[in-house]
């Protein structure tokens, strides 16, 4: 009798724990979604950047960057949501005069932001704020693209892909910021190995230990995700493979499954990574994630960030955000489980990934895709995405009501 | 001289290994270039959706696209387009929208490569054929398009009736 009673108490405890976990790993509560921008007829608003860094927070100010393209133009804009405001400002042009692409943004202190973009096959940077745009500064040489920036309030860095033809390598530099003035530190190549000529879509994350750079690498005859770590003020250590890929059973034909578009997010010594991974190739790309607890030197195993309902169809455009303190990781992406692309997110709490949740406002008719997400210092999650309904494209935004 | 030749050969072998691998000696164009060229030549478009490291793409290249008669047939009958499913290379759609090659895969739901698509000269997809295909498969699919059977039959109906 005593044994039966113990068993019942144990089962009840397990049920209560599971229920508590389910509640704690449920969906977040969001405010009403906002429209940041609506493109004019025959123009297309797009959220596209290396590492999916299209939204940033500085203090209480939120900034969003995007591209508007038409048959003859490609222009980059930023808009701000100021503290206490319920809408975004009018868009402000960021690039110079030529066709510009793929802006990336990170928050600096005092309501300022670093924005990087590609223009005339070069990479440009400038400090922007609701008050003014700083002077644009070129980094690297010609034939540079896929820029990504990061700042942790103390240090700032930029990475980009630079090369010629199909031969590109990843480069990095420190950024020095004084007001709206920006200067570039010495440029260094991230990977010094001899076969470093097929590297694309880099992203950088700063930690208290140094910096970690992730990128797509094609040297082995397939696209892999790799990272390299540099301690503060020291060169990069040799790169490490991040994704576990399955080799082709017949090495004569093909090298194995592919992966693409790594995103990183960091806080202190923790780094969260997410990317698209085709190891389950019959259903296309899945969202995989990994974590570093030593400031980016090493990463733990690969984890499937989405739930089983999403396994039979491809996922696209993964973005990752790490909450201050490193206890919650959010991953967002889009897929067509509802026939048309909608944005979904999942949360990693207590080492477990949640179910997939629809992002409020990012579902329904048309395409809701290309999410970019970030946590602010108060623990609120901010998300931006692009929407195309009946040929009209918009940039849309939502944030959680409180710290979650 | 021999050293120079070998160095050049190694360079091109390495360069060829860094991006996705369409078959050798085929005049493949990017998607937007192909759309424009199809308007000029008034030809349908054959679109090969591949990926670096894709085993069945390599098998198709080695066992099917290596056939000289098939090569001649497809160069004669189509504007040839190759799309690298993971590429960040940009292209401009006729609407003016600029997207990457990888983005075409997201929009067309092309995720397990190879996928072969046949389109009219305006870019309208007529039908899609996923997976490894033999020389005979490609010849059948070419006849299906060139003889206009796609207008009245599915590819399976056509293959059963021929």
XYZ file of C-alpha atoms in Angstrom:
566
model
C 0.000 0.000 0.000
C 2.840 2.285 0.928
C 4.534 1.545 -2.399
C 1.336 2.301 -4.349
C 0.944 5.587 -2.482
C 4.563 6.543 -3.242
C 4.030 5.746 -6.908
C 0.870 7.863 -7.059
C 2.636 10.789 -5.392
C 5.547 10.430 -7.827
C 3.233 10.343 -10.867
C 1.360 13.394 -9.593
C 4.634 15.264 -9.044
C 5.771 14.458 -12.588
C 2.426 15.602 -13.985
C 2.565 18.865 -12.027
C 6.171 19.480 -13.140
C 5.308 18.799 -16.770
C 2.307 21.085 -16.546
C 4.390 23.836 -14.937
C 7.015 23.483 -17.662
C 4.371 23.571 -20.382
C 3.014 26.797 -18.916
C 6.464 28.315 -18.528
C 7.357 27.381 -22.100
C 4.102 28.552 -23.647
C 3.663 31.358 -26.196
C 4.594 34.939 -25.378
C 2.115 37.803 -25.017
C 2.449 40.453 -27.682
C 1.199 44.014 -28.219
C -0.788 44.921 -31.315
C 1.387 44.576 -34.455
C 2.411 47.777 -36.252
C 3.108 48.595 -39.867
C 6.518 50.229 -40.183
C 6.368 50.909 -43.913
C 4.178 50.255 -46.949
C 5.922 50.233 -50.322
C 4.422 52.263 -53.185
C 3.021 50.428 -56.200
C 5.684 48.548 -58.200
C 8.142 48.832 -55.299
C 9.141 46.005 -52.974
C 10.091 46.270 -49.315
C 12.509 43.555 -48.280
C 14.091 42.392 -45.036
C 17.319 40.729 -46.080
C 20.687 40.858 -44.329
C 23.568 38.626 -43.399
C 22.733 37.065 -40.035
C 19.198 38.465 -40.254
C 20.101 41.604 -38.298
C 17.388 43.980 -39.438
C 16.198 45.201 -36.030
C 18.090 46.674 -33.080
C 17.369 48.342 -29.752
C 19.361 51.112 -28.084
C 17.977 51.992 -24.661
C 14.240 52.305 -25.332
C 14.614 53.224 -29.010
C 13.910 50.547 -31.625
C 15.350 50.814 -35.146
C 14.427 48.768 -38.212
C 16.291 48.702 -41.560
C 15.060 47.410 -44.900
C 15.537 47.726 -48.656
C 13.047 49.010 -51.205
C 13.653 47.838 -54.751
C 12.013 48.612 -58.074
C 12.993 48.131 -61.716
C 15.635 50.849 -61.446
C 16.251 51.437 -57.741
C 17.409 49.702 -54.578
C 17.398 51.985 -51.534
C 17.946 51.361 -47.821
C 15.801 52.957 -45.145
C 15.695 53.093 -41.352
C 12.730 53.949 -39.127
C 12.663 54.453 -35.363
C 10.206 53.772 -32.627
C 10.957 56.303 -29.910
C 10.275 55.647 -26.220
C 6.584 56.082 -25.450
C 5.568 56.293 -29.136
C 2.998 53.890 -30.519
C 4.201 54.126 -34.121
C 7.413 54.290 -36.118
C 8.920 57.452 -37.560
C 8.891 58.223 -41.255
C 11.584 56.283 -43.118
C 15.024 57.893 -43.434
C 17.299 57.009 -46.343
C 20.572 55.408 -45.253
C 22.661 54.656 -48.333
C 24.489 57.124 -50.566
C 23.420 57.541 -54.203
C 23.904 54.158 -55.894
C 21.979 50.882 -55.715
C 22.295 49.497 -52.174
C 21.559 46.125 -50.627
C 21.319 43.983 -47.503
C 21.520 46.383 -44.549
C 22.547 45.093 -41.116
C 22.011 47.023 -37.862
C 23.123 46.893 -34.226
C 22.360 49.178 -31.291
C 25.015 51.392 -29.707
C 24.450 53.482 -26.559
C 22.411 56.691 -26.416
C 19.798 55.834 -29.027
C 22.428 55.414 -31.758
C 22.864 52.533 -34.168
C 25.529 51.188 -36.536
C 24.211 50.335 -39.990
C 26.241 48.453 -42.609
C 25.224 47.876 -46.214
C 26.521 47.042 -49.700
C 26.688 49.772 -52.326
C 28.632 49.790 -55.603
C 30.122 46.398 -54.653
C 31.664 47.920 -51.522
C 30.701 47.762 -47.866
C 29.676 50.978 -46.124
C 28.935 51.857 -42.512
C 27.474 54.806 -40.700
C 26.174 55.729 -37.264
C 22.528 56.758 -37.325
C 20.038 58.025 -34.763
C 16.615 59.677 -34.847
C 18.466 63.024 -34.764
C 20.826 62.532 -37.708
C 22.875 60.247 -39.930
C 26.646 60.222 -39.446
C 29.094 60.238 -42.357
C 29.247 57.024 -44.416
C 32.593 55.215 -44.158
C 33.812 52.490 -46.507
C 35.372 49.360 -45.075
C 37.422 46.780 -46.944
C 38.173 46.906 -50.642
C 35.995 46.777 -53.708
C 34.010 43.582 -54.297
C 32.867 43.334 -50.708
C 29.377 42.279 -49.641
C 27.216 40.599 -46.980
C 28.150 42.902 -44.120
C 27.085 42.243 -40.531
C 27.673 44.388 -37.436
C 27.445 43.866 -33.679
C 27.896 46.016 -30.607
C 27.638 45.174 -26.925
C 27.682 48.741 -25.635
C 31.428 48.620 -24.972
C 32.890 47.224 -28.198
C 31.658 47.169 -31.795
C 32.770 45.062 -34.755
C 32.009 44.470 -38.419
C 32.468 41.412 -40.628
C 31.983 41.032 -44.357
C 32.725 38.788 -47.315
C 35.350 40.118 -49.718
C 36.926 38.668 -52.823
C 36.675 38.294 -56.540
C 34.427 36.241 -58.810
C 33.385 33.261 -56.753
C 36.408 33.434 -54.417
C 35.435 35.211 -51.244
C 36.913 35.248 -47.714
C 35.637 36.678 -44.440
C 37.175 39.845 -42.988
C 36.713 41.555 -39.635
C 37.479 44.925 -38.054
C 36.858 46.790 -34.803
C 34.729 49.896 -34.947
C 35.492 53.020 -32.911
C 32.545 55.298 -32.297
C 32.556 58.875 -31.046
C 29.150 60.517 -31.207
C 28.108 60.015 -34.834
C 31.713 59.640 -36.018
C 32.926 56.206 -36.977
C 36.462 54.978 -37.579
C 37.582 51.531 -38.634
C 40.312 49.602 -36.810
C 42.846 47.336 -38.540
C 41.238 44.847 -40.907
C 42.043 41.178 -40.350
C 41.155 38.058 -42.277
C 39.191 35.687 -40.053
C 40.492 32.410 -41.468
C 44.109 32.294 -42.612
C 44.065 28.783 -44.044
C 45.092 28.247 -47.672
C 41.685 27.097 -48.896
C 39.738 30.002 -47.395
C 38.296 31.221 -50.679
C 34.673 30.096 -50.578
C 33.175 31.896 -47.579
C 29.915 33.794 -47.493
C 27.220 35.367 -45.287
C 29.256 36.091 -42.123
C 27.842 37.248 -38.801
C 29.695 38.415 -35.687
C 28.789 38.289 -31.990
C 30.716 40.055 -29.234
C 31.136 38.464 -25.815
C 33.082 39.277 -22.672
C 35.729 36.789 -23.838
C 36.179 38.210 -27.348
C 34.291 37.744 -30.579
C 32.953 34.842 -32.560
C 32.345 34.918 -36.295
C 30.140 32.403 -38.087
C 29.839 31.944 -41.851
C 28.962 29.619 -44.722
C 31.966 27.711 -45.994
C 32.109 25.773 -49.279
C 35.673 24.462 -49.184
C 34.648 20.834 -48.714
C 32.404 20.683 -51.759
C 29.204 21.435 -49.868
C 27.974 24.360 -47.802
C 28.833 24.000 -44.108
C 28.440 26.337 -41.144
C 31.670 27.167 -39.333
C 32.749 29.512 -36.532
C 36.041 31.086 -35.458
C 36.777 32.730 -32.119
C 39.196 35.550 -31.320
C 39.991 36.460 -27.707
C 39.881 40.203 -27.046
C 42.760 41.927 -28.875
C 44.094 38.625 -30.217
C 43.973 36.896 -33.629
C 41.343 34.359 -34.599
C 41.865 30.746 -33.661
C 41.402 28.100 -36.399
C 37.802 27.682 -37.536
C 35.526 24.912 -36.246
C 32.699 23.109 -37.993
C 29.363 23.911 -36.324
C 26.771 21.865 -38.203
C 26.821 18.088 -38.154
C 26.186 17.103 -41.738
C 25.486 13.727 -43.218
C 27.902 12.698 -45.963
C 26.574 11.329 -49.207
C 26.558 7.508 -48.996
C 28.254 7.434 -52.387
C 31.236 9.800 -52.295
C 31.442 9.608 -56.081
C 28.248 11.637 -56.286
C 27.948 14.621 -53.991
C 29.543 15.461 -50.685
C 26.563 15.580 -48.369
C 23.686 17.643 -47.045
C 23.884 21.417 -47.077
C 23.308 24.221 -44.598
C 23.033 27.975 -44.886
C 22.566 31.402 -43.317
C 23.876 31.310 -39.758
C 22.560 33.873 -37.265
C 24.188 34.651 -33.887
C 23.105 36.425 -30.706
C 25.190 36.919 -27.566
C 25.084 38.096 -23.971
C 28.167 38.129 -21.721
C 29.643 34.610 -22.122
C 26.668 32.991 -23.857
C 26.206 32.803 -27.630
C 23.182 31.360 -29.414
C 23.469 30.212 -33.047
C 20.737 29.202 -35.481
C 20.912 28.190 -39.136
C 19.072 26.333 -41.899
C 20.155 22.717 -42.173
C 19.283 20.131 -44.814
C 20.430 16.972 -43.002
C 16.821 15.766 -43.282
C 16.997 16.576 -46.965
C 13.689 15.050 -48.072
C 11.804 17.782 -46.230
C 14.172 20.610 -47.063
C 15.821 22.900 -44.559
C 15.127 22.666 -40.821
C 16.079 25.205 -38.189
C 18.959 23.941 -36.067
C 20.530 25.729 -33.129
C 23.533 25.492 -30.862
C 24.881 27.330 -27.854
C 28.259 28.428 -26.535
C 28.760 29.011 -22.817
C 32.426 29.997 -23.042
C 32.072 33.231 -24.982
C 32.121 31.633 -28.422
C 35.225 29.440 -28.159
C 33.248 26.226 -28.462
C 29.659 25.281 -29.208
C 27.565 22.459 -27.812
C 25.704 19.898 -29.936
C 23.198 20.708 -32.640
C 19.542 20.938 -31.568
C 16.426 20.922 -33.712
C 14.755 24.203 -32.767
C 11.383 23.554 -34.375
C 8.760 21.020 -33.337
C 7.682 17.845 -35.147
C 4.728 19.484 -36.918
C 7.250 21.430 -38.981
C 9.407 18.481 -39.932
C 7.756 17.550 -43.223
C 8.203 20.921 -44.867
C 11.079 23.350 -45.377
C 11.810 26.237 -43.057
C 13.417 29.475 -44.272
C 15.058 32.670 -42.974
C 16.029 31.717 -39.411
C 16.759 34.466 -36.888
C 17.942 34.041 -33.294
C 17.812 36.213 -30.160
C 19.291 35.613 -26.733
C 17.681 37.245 -23.717
C 19.864 39.179 -21.275
C 21.192 36.647 -18.778
C 21.251 33.973 -21.461
C 18.420 31.870 -20.037
C 15.982 32.208 -22.933
C 16.782 31.789 -26.621
C 14.184 32.628 -29.256
C 14.344 31.434 -32.860
C 12.003 32.716 -35.585
C 11.576 31.601 -39.189
C 8.878 31.208 -41.837
C 7.336 28.122 -43.376
C 4.264 27.119 -45.404
C 2.461 24.791 -42.989
C -0.618 27.000 -43.468
C -0.188 26.861 -47.296
C 1.282 30.359 -47.496
C 4.404 31.540 -45.639
C 3.774 32.561 -42.018
C 6.263 33.439 -39.290
C 6.746 31.052 -36.360
C 8.956 31.116 -33.306
C 10.094 28.724 -30.620
C 11.752 29.284 -27.258
C 14.565 27.434 -25.522
C 14.093 27.492 -21.757
C 15.693 25.144 -19.239
C 17.451 23.352 -22.132
C 14.157 22.405 -23.809
C 12.702 23.805 -27.018
C 9.030 24.769 -26.895
C 6.343 23.977 -29.425
C 6.222 26.277 -32.450
C 4.049 29.375 -32.055
C 2.667 31.687 -34.713
C 3.956 35.232 -34.416
C 0.893 37.471 -33.944
C 0.184 39.520 -37.060
C 2.578 37.440 -39.158
C 0.030 34.936 -40.386
C -2.901 34.868 -42.785
C -3.203 35.447 -46.537
C -0.179 36.312 -48.644
C 3.425 35.934 -47.549
C 4.653 36.802 -44.060
C 8.343 36.013 -44.073
C 11.965 37.005 -43.354
C 11.683 37.593 -39.589
C 14.410 39.326 -37.627
C 14.197 39.268 -33.820
C 15.978 40.744 -30.800
C 15.508 40.932 -27.035
C 15.929 44.329 -25.351
C 17.592 44.875 -21.968
C 14.194 44.604 -20.262
C 13.667 41.146 -21.718
C 11.008 42.086 -24.292
C 11.193 40.337 -27.643
C 10.957 42.578 -30.729
C 10.259 41.145 -34.175
C 10.140 42.605 -37.662
C 9.213 40.829 -40.887
C 8.174 41.482 -44.474
C 4.654 41.017 -45.715
C 3.395 40.683 -49.264
C -0.382 40.591 -49.708
C -1.976 41.150 -53.124
C 1.304 42.493 -54.478
C 1.669 45.118 -51.717
C 4.783 44.730 -49.571
C 5.087 46.033 -46.031
C 7.536 45.989 -43.152
C 5.679 44.867 -40.023
C 6.656 44.861 -36.356
C 5.477 43.466 -33.039
C 6.912 43.237 -29.527
C 6.010 41.384 -26.377
C 3.991 43.213 -23.755
C 6.473 42.750 -20.916
C 9.604 40.834 -20.017
C 8.794 37.129 -20.468
C 55.412 25.652 -69.539
C 54.188 22.340 -68.229
C 54.279 23.767 -64.696
C 52.204 26.752 -65.813
C 49.670 24.471 -67.458
C 49.328 22.361 -64.326
C 49.022 25.453 -62.108
C 46.303 26.837 -64.358
C 44.487 23.498 -64.392
C 44.616 23.239 -60.588
C 43.385 26.830 -60.262
C 40.332 26.169 -62.411
C 39.648 22.860 -60.663
C 39.698 24.679 -57.313
C 37.645 27.572 -58.631
C 35.087 25.135 -59.990
C 34.773 23.485 -56.613
C 33.687 26.588 -54.762
C 30.255 27.048 -56.232
C 27.399 24.839 -57.166
C 28.016 22.490 -59.984
C 26.067 22.689 -63.230
C 27.232 20.243 -65.886
C 30.328 21.131 -67.857
C 30.133 22.760 -71.285
C 26.513 23.849 -71.069
C 25.774 27.566 -71.580
C 23.794 28.044 -68.378
C 22.643 31.568 -67.528
C 21.341 33.138 -64.343
C 17.555 33.228 -63.967
C 17.093 36.895 -64.882
C 19.525 36.646 -67.803
C 17.677 33.549 -68.977
C 14.316 35.307 -68.900
C 15.684 38.101 -71.053
C 17.409 35.695 -73.429
C 14.234 33.634 -73.850
C 12.406 36.746 -75.042
C 15.140 37.375 -77.604
C 15.376 33.792 -78.864
C 11.645 33.010 -78.446
C 12.543 29.741 -76.772
C 11.225 27.935 -73.700
C 13.431 27.843 -70.615
C 14.973 24.810 -68.948
C 15.774 25.546 -65.304
C 18.150 23.318 -63.373
C 17.840 23.827 -59.612
C 20.976 22.373 -57.997
C 23.082 22.626 -54.876
C 26.785 22.307 -54.117
C 27.389 18.805 -52.781
C 24.050 17.450 -54.045
C 24.579 13.765 -54.827
C 21.763 13.307 -57.322
C 22.819 16.501 -59.129
C 26.323 15.063 -59.551
C 24.864 11.738 -60.702
C 22.645 13.487 -63.258
C 25.595 15.534 -64.514
C 27.836 12.468 -64.845
C 25.351 9.998 -66.287
C 22.878 12.123 -68.256
C 24.183 15.582 -69.106
C 27.445 14.032 -70.288
C 25.561 12.609 -73.287
C 26.557 14.666 -76.393
C 23.217 14.208 -78.135
C 21.293 15.341 -75.076
C 23.540 18.356 -74.736
C 22.977 19.302 -78.386
C 19.206 18.791 -78.054
C 18.853 20.955 -74.944
C 21.140 23.749 -76.163
C 19.147 23.863 -79.410
C 15.700 23.762 -77.846
C 16.034 25.855 -74.661
C 17.517 28.810 -72.945
C 19.345 27.081 -70.110
C 19.185 28.462 -66.570
C 21.014 27.176 -63.516
C 19.960 28.215 -59.998
C 22.220 27.490 -57.026
C 19.755 26.724 -54.216
C 22.008 28.216 -51.532
C 23.415 31.182 -53.410
C 23.192 34.751 -52.166
C 23.715 36.084 -55.689
C 21.077 38.655 -56.483
C 18.868 38.848 -59.525
C 16.101 41.177 -60.600
C 12.682 39.759 -61.399
C 10.659 41.253 -64.278
C 8.512 43.014 -61.656
C 11.581 44.919 -60.470
C 11.872 43.009 -57.222
C 15.437 41.992 -56.360
C 15.888 38.634 -54.669
C 18.627 36.058 -54.231
C 18.863 32.738 -56.050
C 18.185 30.957 -52.744
C 15.021 33.033 -52.383
C 13.630 31.564 -55.611
C 13.826 28.159 -53.919
C 11.869 29.463 -50.941
C 9.168 30.904 -53.179
C 8.863 27.947 -55.541
C 9.071 25.424 -52.723
C 12.132 23.829 -54.283
C 14.057 22.219 -51.454
C 15.263 18.718 -52.443
C 17.643 19.010 -55.368
C 17.923 18.487 -58.224
C 14.669 19.841 -59.573
C 14.264 20.465 -63.295
C 11.659 22.991 -64.380
C 10.388 23.728 -67.845
C 9.013 27.213 -68.444
C 7.666 29.108 -71.423
C 9.565 32.112 -72.713
C 7.726 34.367 -70.256
C 8.931 32.309 -67.315
C 5.611 30.596 -66.614
C 6.396 27.140 -65.229
C 4.932 24.390 -67.436
C 5.960 21.471 -65.264
C 8.594 20.380 -62.794
C 10.546 17.144 -62.592
C 12.285 16.465 -59.281
C 15.152 14.026 -58.733
C 17.656 12.109 -60.824
C 16.703 11.706 -64.497
C 18.199 9.495 -67.212
C 18.994 10.567 -70.758
C 15.757 8.904 -71.903
C 13.792 10.802 -69.248
C 15.210 14.095 -70.501
C 14.413 13.201 -74.105
C 10.834 12.305 -73.148
C 10.415 15.536 -71.216
C 11.824 17.516 -74.130
C 9.285 15.949 -76.516
C 6.511 16.634 -74.006
C 7.390 20.325 -74.167
C 8.491 20.773 -77.778
C 5.558 18.844 -79.275
C 3.062 20.738 -77.109
C 1.704 17.732 -75.197
C 1.906 19.740 -71.967
C -1.091 21.734 -73.166
C -3.454 18.772 -72.958
C -1.765 16.075 -70.879
C 0.092 15.647 -67.641
C 3.573 14.246 -68.030
C 2.384 10.865 -66.722
C -0.503 10.755 -69.211
C 1.917 11.587 -71.997
C 4.416 8.908 -70.958
C 1.671 6.255 -70.793
C 0.332 7.218 -74.224
C 3.565 7.350 -76.177
